[in-house]
Short mmCIF file of C-alpha atoms and ligand atoms in Angstrom, two decimals:
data_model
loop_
_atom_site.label_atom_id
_atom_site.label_comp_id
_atom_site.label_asym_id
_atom_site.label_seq_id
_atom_site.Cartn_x
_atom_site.Cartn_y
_atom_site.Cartn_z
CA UNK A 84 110.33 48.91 -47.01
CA UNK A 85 110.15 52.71 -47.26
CA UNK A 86 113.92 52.66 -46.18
CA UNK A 87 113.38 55.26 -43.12
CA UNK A 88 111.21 58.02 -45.54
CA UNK A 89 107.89 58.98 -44.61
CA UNK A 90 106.22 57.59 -47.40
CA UNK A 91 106.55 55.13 -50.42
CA UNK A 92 106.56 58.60 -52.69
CA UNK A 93 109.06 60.09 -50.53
CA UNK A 94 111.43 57.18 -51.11
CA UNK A 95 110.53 56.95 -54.59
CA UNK A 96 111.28 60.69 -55.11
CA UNK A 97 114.95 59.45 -53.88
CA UNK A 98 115.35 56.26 -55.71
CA UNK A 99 115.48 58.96 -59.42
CA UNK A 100 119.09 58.70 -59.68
CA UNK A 101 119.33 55.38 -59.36
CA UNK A 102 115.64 55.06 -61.99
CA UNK A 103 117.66 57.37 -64.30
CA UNK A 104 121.11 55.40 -63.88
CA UNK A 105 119.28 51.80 -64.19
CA UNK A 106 117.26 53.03 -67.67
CA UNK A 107 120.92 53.95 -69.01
CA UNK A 108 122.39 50.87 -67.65
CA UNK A 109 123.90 48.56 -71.01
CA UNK A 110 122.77 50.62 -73.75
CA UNK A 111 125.87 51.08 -75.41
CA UNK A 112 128.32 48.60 -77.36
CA UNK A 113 132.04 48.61 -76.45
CA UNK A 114 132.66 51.07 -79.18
CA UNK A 115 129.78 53.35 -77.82
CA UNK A 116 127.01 52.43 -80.42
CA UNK A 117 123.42 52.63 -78.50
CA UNK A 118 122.06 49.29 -78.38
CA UNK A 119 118.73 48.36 -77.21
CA UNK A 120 118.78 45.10 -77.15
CA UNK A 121 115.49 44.32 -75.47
CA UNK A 122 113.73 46.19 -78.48
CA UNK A 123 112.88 43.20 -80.51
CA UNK A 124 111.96 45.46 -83.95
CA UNK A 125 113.26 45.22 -87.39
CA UNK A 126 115.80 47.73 -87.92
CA UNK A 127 113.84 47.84 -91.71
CA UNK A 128 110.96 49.02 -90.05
CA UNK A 129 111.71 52.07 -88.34
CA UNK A 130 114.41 52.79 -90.88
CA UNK A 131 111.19 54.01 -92.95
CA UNK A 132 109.26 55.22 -90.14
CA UNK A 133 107.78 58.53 -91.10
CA UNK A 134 105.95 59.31 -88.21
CA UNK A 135 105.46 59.16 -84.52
CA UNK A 136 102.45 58.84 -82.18
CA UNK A 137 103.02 58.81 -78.58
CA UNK A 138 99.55 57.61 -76.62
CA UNK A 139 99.93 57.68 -72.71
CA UNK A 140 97.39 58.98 -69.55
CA UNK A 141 98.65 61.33 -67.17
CA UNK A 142 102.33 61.53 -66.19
CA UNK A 143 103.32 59.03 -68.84
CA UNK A 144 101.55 61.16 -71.58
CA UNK A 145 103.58 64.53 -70.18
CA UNK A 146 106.98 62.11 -70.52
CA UNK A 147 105.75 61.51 -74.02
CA UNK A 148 105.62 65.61 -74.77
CA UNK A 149 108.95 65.74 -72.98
CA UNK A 150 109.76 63.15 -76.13
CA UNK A 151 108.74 65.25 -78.94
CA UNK A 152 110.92 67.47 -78.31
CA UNK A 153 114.17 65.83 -78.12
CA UNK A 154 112.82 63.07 -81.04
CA UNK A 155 111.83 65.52 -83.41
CA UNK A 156 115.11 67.44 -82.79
CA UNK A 157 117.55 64.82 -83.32
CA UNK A 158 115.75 62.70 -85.70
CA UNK A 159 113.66 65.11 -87.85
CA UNK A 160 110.56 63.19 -87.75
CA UNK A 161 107.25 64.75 -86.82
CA UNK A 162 105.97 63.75 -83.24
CA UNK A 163 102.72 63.67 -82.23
CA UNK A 164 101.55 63.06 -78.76
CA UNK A 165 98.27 61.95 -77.73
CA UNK A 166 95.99 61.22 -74.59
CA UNK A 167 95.80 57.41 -75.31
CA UNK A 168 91.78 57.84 -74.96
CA UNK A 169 91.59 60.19 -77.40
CA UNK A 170 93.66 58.90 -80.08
CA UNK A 171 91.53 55.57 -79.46
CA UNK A 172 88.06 57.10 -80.90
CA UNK A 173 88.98 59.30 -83.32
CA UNK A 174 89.66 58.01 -87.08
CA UNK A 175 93.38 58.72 -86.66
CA UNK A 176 95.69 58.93 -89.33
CA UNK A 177 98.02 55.35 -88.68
CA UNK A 178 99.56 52.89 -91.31
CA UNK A 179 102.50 50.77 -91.43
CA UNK A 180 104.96 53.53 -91.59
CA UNK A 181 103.87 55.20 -87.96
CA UNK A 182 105.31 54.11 -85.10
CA UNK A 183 103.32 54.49 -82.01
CA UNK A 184 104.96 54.55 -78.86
CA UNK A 185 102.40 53.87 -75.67
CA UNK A 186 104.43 55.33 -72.25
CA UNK A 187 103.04 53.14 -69.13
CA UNK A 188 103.99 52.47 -65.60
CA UNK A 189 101.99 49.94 -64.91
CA UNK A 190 101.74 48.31 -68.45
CA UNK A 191 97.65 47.82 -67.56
CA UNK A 192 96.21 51.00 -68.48
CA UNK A 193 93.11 50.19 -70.16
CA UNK A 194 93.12 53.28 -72.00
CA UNK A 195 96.78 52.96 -73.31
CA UNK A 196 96.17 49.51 -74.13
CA UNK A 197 93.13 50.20 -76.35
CA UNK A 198 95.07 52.65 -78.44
CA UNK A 199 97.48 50.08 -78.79
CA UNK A 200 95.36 47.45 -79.96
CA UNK A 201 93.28 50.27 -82.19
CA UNK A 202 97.02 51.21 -83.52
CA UNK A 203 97.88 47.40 -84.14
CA UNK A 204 94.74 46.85 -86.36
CA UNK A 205 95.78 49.67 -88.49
CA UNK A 206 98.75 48.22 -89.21
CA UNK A 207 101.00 50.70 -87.48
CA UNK A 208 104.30 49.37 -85.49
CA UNK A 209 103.86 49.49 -81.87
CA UNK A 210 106.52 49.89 -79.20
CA UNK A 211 105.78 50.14 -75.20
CA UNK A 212 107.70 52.46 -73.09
CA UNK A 213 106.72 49.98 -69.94
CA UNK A 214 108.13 49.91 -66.30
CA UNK A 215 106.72 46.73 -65.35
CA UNK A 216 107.52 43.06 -67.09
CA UNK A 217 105.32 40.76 -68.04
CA UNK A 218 102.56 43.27 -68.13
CA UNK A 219 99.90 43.48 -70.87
CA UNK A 220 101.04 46.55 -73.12
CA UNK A 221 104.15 44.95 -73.61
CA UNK A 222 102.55 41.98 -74.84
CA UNK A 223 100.25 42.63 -77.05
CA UNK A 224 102.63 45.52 -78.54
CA UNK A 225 105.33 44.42 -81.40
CA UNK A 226 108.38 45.89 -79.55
CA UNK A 227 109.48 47.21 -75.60
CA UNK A 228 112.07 49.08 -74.43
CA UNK A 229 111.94 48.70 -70.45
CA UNK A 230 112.28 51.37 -67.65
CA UNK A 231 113.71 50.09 -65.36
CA UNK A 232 112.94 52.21 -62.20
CA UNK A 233 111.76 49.48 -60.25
CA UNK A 234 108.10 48.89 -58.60
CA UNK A 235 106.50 52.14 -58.07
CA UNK A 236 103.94 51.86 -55.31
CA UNK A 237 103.09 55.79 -54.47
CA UNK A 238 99.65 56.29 -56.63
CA UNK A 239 101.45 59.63 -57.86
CA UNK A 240 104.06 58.68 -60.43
CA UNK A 241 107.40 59.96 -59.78
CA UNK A 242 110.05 57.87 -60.64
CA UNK A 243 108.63 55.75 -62.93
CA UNK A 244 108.03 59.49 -65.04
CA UNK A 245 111.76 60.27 -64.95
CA UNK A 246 112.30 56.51 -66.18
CA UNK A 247 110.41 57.07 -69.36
CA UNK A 248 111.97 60.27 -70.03
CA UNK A 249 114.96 58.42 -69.98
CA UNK A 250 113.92 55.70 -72.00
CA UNK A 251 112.11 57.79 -74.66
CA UNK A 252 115.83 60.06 -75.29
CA UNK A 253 117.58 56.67 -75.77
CA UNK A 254 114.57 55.92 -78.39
CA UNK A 255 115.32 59.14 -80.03
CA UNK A 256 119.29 58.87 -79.88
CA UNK A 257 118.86 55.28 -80.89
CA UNK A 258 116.91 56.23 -84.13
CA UNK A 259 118.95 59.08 -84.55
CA UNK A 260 121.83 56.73 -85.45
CA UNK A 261 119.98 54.39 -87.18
CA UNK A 262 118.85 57.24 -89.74
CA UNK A 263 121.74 58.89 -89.23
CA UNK A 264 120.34 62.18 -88.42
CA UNK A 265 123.14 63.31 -86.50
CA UNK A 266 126.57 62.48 -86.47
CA UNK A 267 127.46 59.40 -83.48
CA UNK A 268 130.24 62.44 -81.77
CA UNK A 269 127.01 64.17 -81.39
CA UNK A 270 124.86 61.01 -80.03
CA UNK A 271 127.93 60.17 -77.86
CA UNK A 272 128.07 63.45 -76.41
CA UNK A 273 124.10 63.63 -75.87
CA UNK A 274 124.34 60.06 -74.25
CA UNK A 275 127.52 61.22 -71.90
CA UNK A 276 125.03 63.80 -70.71
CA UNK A 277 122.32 61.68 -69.69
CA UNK A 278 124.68 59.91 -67.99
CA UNK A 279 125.88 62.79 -66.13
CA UNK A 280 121.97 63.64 -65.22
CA UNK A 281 121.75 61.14 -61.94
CA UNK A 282 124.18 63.08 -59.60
CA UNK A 283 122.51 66.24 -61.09
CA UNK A 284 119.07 64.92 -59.56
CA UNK A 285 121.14 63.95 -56.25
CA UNK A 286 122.08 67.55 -55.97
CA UNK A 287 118.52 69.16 -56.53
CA UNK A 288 117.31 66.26 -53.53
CA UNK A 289 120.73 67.37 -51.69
CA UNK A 290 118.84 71.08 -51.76
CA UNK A 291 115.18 70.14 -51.23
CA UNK A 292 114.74 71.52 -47.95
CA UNK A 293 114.23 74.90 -49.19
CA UNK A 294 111.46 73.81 -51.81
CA UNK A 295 110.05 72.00 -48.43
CA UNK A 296 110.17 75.13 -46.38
CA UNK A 297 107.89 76.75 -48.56
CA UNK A 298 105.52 74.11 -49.37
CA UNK A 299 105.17 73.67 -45.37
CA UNK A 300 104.01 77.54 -45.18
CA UNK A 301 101.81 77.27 -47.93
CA UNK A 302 99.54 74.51 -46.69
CA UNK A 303 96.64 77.08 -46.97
CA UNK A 304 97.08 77.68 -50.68
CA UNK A 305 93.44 77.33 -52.45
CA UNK A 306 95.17 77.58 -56.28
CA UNK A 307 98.52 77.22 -57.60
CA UNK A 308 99.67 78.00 -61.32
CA UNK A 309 102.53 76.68 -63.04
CA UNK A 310 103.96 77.98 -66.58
CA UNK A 311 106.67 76.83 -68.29
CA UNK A 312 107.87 76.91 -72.05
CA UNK A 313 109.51 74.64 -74.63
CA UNK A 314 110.09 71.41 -72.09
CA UNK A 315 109.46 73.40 -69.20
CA UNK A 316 105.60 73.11 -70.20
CA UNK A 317 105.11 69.66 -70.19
CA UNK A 318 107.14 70.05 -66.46
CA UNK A 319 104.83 72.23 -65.18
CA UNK A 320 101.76 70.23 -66.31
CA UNK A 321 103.33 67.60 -64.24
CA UNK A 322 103.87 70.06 -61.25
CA UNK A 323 100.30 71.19 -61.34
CA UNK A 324 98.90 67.38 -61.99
CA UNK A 325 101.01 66.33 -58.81
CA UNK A 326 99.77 69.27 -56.65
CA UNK A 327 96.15 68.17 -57.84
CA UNK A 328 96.42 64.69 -56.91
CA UNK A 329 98.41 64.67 -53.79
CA UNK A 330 97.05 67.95 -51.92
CA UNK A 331 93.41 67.85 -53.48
CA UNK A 332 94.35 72.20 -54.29
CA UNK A 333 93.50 73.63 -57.47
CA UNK A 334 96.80 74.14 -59.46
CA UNK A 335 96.77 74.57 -63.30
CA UNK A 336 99.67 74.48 -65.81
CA UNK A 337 99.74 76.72 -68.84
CA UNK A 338 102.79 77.19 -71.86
CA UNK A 339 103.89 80.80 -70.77
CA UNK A 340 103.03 82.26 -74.28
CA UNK A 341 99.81 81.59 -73.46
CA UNK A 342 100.11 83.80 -70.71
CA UNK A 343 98.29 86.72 -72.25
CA UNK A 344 95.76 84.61 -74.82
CA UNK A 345 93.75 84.37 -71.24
CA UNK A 346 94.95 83.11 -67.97
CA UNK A 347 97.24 86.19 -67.38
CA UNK A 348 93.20 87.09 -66.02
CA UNK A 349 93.71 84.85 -63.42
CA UNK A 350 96.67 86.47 -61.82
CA UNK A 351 95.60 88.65 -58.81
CA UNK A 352 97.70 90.00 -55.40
CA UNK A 353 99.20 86.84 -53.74
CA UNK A 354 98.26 84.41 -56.81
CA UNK A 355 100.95 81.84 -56.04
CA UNK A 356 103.16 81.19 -59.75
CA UNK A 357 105.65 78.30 -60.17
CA UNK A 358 107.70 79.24 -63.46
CA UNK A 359 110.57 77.17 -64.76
CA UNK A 360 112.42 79.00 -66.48
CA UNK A 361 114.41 77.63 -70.21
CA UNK A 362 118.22 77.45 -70.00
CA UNK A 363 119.69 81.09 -70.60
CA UNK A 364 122.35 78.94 -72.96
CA UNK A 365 119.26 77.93 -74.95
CA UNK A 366 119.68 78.47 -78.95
CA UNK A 367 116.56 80.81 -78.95
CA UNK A 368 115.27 83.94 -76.83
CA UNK A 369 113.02 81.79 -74.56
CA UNK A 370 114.97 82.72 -71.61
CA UNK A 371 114.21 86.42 -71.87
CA UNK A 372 110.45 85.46 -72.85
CA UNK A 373 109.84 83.66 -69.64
CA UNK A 374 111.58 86.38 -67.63
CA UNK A 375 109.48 88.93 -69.06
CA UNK A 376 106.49 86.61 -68.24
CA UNK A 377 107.30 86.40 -64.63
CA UNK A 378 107.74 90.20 -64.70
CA UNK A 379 104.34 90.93 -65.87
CA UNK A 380 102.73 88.47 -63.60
CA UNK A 381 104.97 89.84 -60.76
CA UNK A 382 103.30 93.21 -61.47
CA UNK A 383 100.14 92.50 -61.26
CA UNK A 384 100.59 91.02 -57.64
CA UNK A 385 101.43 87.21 -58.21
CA UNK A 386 103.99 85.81 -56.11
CA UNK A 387 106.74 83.81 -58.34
CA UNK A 388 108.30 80.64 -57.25
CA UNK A 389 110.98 80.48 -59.78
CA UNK A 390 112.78 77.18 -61.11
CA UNK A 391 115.90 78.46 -62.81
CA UNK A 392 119.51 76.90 -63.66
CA UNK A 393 122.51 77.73 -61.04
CA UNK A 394 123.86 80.92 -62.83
CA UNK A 395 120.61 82.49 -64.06
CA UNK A 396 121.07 86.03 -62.13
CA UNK A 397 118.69 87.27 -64.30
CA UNK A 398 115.81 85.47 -62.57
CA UNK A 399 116.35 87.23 -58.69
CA UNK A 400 115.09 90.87 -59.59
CA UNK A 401 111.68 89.24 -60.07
CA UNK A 402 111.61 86.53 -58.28
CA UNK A 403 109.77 86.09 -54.63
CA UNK A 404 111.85 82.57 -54.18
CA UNK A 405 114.26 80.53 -56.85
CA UNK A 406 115.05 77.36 -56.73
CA UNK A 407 118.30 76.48 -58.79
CA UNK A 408 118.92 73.04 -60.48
CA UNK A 409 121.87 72.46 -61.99
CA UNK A 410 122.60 73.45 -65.72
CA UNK A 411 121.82 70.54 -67.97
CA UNK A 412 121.54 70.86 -71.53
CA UNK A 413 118.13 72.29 -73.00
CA UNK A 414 116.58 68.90 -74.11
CA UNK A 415 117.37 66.92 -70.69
CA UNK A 416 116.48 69.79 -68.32
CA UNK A 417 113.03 68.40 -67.75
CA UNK A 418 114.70 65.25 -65.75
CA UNK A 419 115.74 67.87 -63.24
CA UNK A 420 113.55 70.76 -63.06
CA UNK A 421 110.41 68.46 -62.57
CA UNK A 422 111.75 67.27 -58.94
CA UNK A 423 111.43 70.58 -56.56
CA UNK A 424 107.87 70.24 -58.52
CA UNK A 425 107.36 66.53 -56.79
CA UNK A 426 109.05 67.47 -53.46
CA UNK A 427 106.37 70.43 -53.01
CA UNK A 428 103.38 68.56 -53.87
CA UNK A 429 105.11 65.41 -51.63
CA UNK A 430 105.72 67.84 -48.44
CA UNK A 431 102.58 70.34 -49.16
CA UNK A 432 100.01 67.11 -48.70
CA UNK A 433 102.23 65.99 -45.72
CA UNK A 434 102.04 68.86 -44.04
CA UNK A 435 98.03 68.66 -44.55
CA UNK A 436 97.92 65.99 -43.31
CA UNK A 437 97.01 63.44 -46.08
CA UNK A 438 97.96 60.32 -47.14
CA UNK A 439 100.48 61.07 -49.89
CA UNK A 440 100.56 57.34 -50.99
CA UNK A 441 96.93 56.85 -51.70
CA UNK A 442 95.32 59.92 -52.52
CA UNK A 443 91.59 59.72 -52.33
CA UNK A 444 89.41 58.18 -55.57
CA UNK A 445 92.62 57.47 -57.56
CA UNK A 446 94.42 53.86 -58.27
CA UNK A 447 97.73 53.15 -58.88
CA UNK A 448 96.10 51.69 -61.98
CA UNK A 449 93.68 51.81 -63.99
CA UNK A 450 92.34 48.96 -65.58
CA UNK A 451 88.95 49.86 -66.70
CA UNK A 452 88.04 52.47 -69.72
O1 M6R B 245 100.57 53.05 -65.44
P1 M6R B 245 100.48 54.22 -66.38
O2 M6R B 245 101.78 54.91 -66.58
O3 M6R B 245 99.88 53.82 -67.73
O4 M6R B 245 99.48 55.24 -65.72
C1 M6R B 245 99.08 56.40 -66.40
C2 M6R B 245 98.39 57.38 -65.46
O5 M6R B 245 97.22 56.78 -64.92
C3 M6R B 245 99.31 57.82 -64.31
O6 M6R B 245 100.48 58.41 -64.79
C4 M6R B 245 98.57 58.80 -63.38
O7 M6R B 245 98.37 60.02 -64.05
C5 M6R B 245 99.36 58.99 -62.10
N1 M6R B 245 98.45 59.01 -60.99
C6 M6R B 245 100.21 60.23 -62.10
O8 M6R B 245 100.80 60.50 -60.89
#
């Protein structure tokens, strides 16, 4: 069943084209309207939604801050995004006009499912972001829109994360036309991009053996840092939380403006430093901010493992290694920037030796509080 790869997460890491392809898969009318058929909400309702909660654990919750950007760009209304755990016992602010979206895999996170239940009771409109049918969120919630990346059996989540990306731009494009926040040429043209994202992945796996190379030599590493800025933040949350899970190594992910609010402290000579770096076609002067991030880090002895787009010259003067993804517009570059992240994780506990399916003291899910 793992179709001649090493491991289910291997595989998995492969199937993200087709994840990404399937979640697009008959979401658009023969005149090119988004439909979402399987959503199963009054068009009233989130007509006069005026805000968003996103509640998700681990992966799905860094899908959900992948949202909040592209929602609150093309649909103007606030995002929030919240560990599902959290938002469950505070006193949060929820009534009939927030939508809360709860991101799962499984569907049986007990955690996710108590924030939608707590959501529920205050009257709020709740739609699941869910991978797997005939699971619980999606019952007890009032509307689903489906990934549809297929059973994910690694523990760490990989496709499955891409999936809800996915799924959570069509949410935002789809509301975007509803409350015509942006004109359909422009929700056409977003949605011809995502479509154009699979073979972009294919090319980043089509290049992986670099990313490989170095996670082989760096099977000693005691702590690895990741920054990233704008989307690239909640990507290199993810590339630290896989690193943590699959090769049991220290790795922590940080916005790069925080950089020098604190854990610039933590750089020293040989610190190893993923940074993806934002789109040097972005609309604002991130791209020169993260470069001058990597430079001071650089200078103080940190070895930079740079994620940049194919293009970005600007990146090699301070870079130890780059690996370049494809250029993608700003919004969707998380969908492939995030993969070298999985394939180093994937071959730096391989080439420990451990068992990148079923990392110790974690389940694929959990079902208790
Ligand atoms: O099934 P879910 O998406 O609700 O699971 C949420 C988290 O438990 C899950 O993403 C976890 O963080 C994974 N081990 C990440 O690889």
């Amino acid at each position: 069943e793992k179709g001649g790869f090493a491991s289910f997460m291997d595989k998995e890491i492969h199937d993200q084209p087709q994840a990404v392809a399937d979640t697009l898969l008959g979401r658009t009318d023969l005149e090119g309207r988004l439909v979402l058929d399987d959503l199963r909400v009054d068009e009233a309702v989130l007509r006069q939604v005026d805000k968003i909660i996103v509640v998700a654990c681990g992966t799905a919750a860094y899908a959900g801050q992948v949202a909040k950007y592209a929602i609150e760009h093309w649909c103007r209304i606030p995002v929030e995004v919240e560990l599902a755990h959290e938002f469950r016992y505070r006193d949060p602010v929820v009534d009939a006009k927030t939508l809360v979206v709860a991101v799962s895999q499984s569907g049986e996170t007990m955690d996710t499912l108590m924030a939608v239940r707590h959501a529920r009771e205050q009257g709020a409109t709740v739609l699941a972001i869910v991978n797997t049918h005939g699971s619980t969120i999606p019952r007890e919630s009032d509307a689903v829109l489906y990934t549809h990346a297929g059973p994910e059996v690694a523990v760490a989540s990989t496709k499955a994360f891409l999936a809800q990306i996915t799924a959570s731009y069509l949410l935002g494009l789809y509301l975007a036309q509803l409350r015509g926040t942006k004109f359909p040429d422009e929700i056409a043209e977003s949605f011809a991009a995502l479509r154009a994202i699979p073979e972009k992945i294919q090319q980043v796996l089509d290049a992986a053996e670099q990313v490989r190379e170095t996670a082989r030599s760096m099977a000693e590493a005691t702590s690895v840092l990741f920054l990233g800025r704008h989307v690239g933040f909640p990507v290199a949350m993810e590339g630290a939380l896989k690193l943590k899970e699959l090769a049991y190594i220290h790795a922590e992910g940080f916005a790069a403006g925080e950089l020098k609010h604190g854990p610039i402290a933590l750089i020293e000579e040989g610190q190893p430093v993923f940074v993806v770096v934002p789109s040097p076609r972005g609309r604002h002067s991130l791209h020169s901010k993260v470069i001058s991030n990597i430079q001071e880090i650089r200078a103080r002895g940190a070895r930079t493992l740079v994620i940049a787009e194919e293009g970005d010259e600007a990146v090699l003067p301070f870079a130890d290694e780059v690996f370049f993804v494809p250029q993608t517009p700003v919004l969707l570059a998380p969908l492939v920037s995030v993969v070298p992240l999985q394939i180093f994780a994937c071959e730096l506990a391989t080439a420990k030796g451990l068992d990148v399916d079923q990392p110790r003291n974690l389940a694929k899910s959990v079902t208790v509080e």
